[in-house]
XYZ file of C-alpha atoms in Angstrom:
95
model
C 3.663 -18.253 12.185
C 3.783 -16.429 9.195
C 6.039 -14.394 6.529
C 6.245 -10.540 7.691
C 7.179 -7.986 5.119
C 7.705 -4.621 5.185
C 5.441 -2.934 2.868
C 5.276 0.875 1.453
C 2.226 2.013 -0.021
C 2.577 5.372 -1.652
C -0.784 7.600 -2.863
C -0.505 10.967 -5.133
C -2.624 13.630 -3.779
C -5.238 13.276 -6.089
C -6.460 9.326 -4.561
C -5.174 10.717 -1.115
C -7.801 13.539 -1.258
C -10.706 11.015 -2.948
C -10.455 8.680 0.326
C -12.898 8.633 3.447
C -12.233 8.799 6.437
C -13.318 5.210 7.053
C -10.927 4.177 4.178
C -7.930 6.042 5.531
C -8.366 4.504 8.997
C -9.488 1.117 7.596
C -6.260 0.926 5.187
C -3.775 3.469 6.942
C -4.410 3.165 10.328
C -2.311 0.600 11.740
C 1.300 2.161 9.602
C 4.218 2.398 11.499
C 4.756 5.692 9.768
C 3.006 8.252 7.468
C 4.884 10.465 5.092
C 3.375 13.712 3.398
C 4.567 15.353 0.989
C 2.844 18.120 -1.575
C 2.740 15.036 -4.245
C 1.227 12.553 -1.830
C 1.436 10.639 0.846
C 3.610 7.152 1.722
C 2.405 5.042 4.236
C 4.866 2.745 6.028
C 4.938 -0.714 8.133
C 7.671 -2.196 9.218
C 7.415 -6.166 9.376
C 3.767 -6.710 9.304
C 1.852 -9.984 7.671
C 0.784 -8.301 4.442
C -1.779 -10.919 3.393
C -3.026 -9.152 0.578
C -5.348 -11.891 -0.874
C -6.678 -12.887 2.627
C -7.293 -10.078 4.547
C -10.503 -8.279 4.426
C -9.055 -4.797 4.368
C -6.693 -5.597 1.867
C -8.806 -7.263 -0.388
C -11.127 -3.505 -0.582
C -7.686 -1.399 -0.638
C -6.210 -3.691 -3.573
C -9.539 -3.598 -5.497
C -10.133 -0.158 -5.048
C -6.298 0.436 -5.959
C -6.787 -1.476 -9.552
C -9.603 0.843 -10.308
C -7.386 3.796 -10.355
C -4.596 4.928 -12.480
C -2.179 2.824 -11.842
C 0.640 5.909 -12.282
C -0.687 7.517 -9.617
C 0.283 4.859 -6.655
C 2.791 2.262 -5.510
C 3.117 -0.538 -3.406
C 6.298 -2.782 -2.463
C 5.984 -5.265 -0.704
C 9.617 -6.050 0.341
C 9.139 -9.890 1.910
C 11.531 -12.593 2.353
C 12.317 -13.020 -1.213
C 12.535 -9.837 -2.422
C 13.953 -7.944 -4.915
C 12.707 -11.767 -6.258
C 9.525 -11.742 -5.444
C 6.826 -9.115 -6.834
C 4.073 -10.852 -5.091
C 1.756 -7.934 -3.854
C 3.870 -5.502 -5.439
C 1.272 -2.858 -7.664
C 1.361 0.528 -9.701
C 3.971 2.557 -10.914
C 4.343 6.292 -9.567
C 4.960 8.266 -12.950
C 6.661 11.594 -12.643
């Protein structure tokens, strides 16, 4: 058994529109819900195990996130110890 978070992950159109299909499906596919907007997209999931460090397609979507700007994404990862904890928690969506 393992923590479950819920987790938002929030991409300005600019990385939205750089992303492959594969990546989108790979990363994206398995959100509970999908949010667009003319600034971007957020990507939802309610109560998932967000093993960032550990999980394959987490590992690619973190490393490619830390090559971008880092204004022009966000991700919260809302666990059992949050507002506490920032573990996973990445970017900062600049206005």
């Amino acid at each position: 058994m393992g923590i479950r978070s819920d987790v938002v992950v929030a991409l300005k159109k600019n990385l939205v529109d750089s992303l492959t299909e594969e990546q989108k499906t790979a990363w994206f596919g398995a959100a509970d819900r999908k949010l667009e907007h003319e600034e971007g997209t957020l990507y939802h999931w309610d109560h998932t195990k967000w093993y960032f460090e550990e999980y394959d397609h987490l590992v690619s979507l973190y490393e490619w996130l830390r090559s971008q700007g880092y204004d022009d994404f966000l991700v919260v990862v809302a666990c059992h110890d949050y507002p506490e904890s920032f573990d996973g928690d990445l970017g900062f969506w600049a206005i």
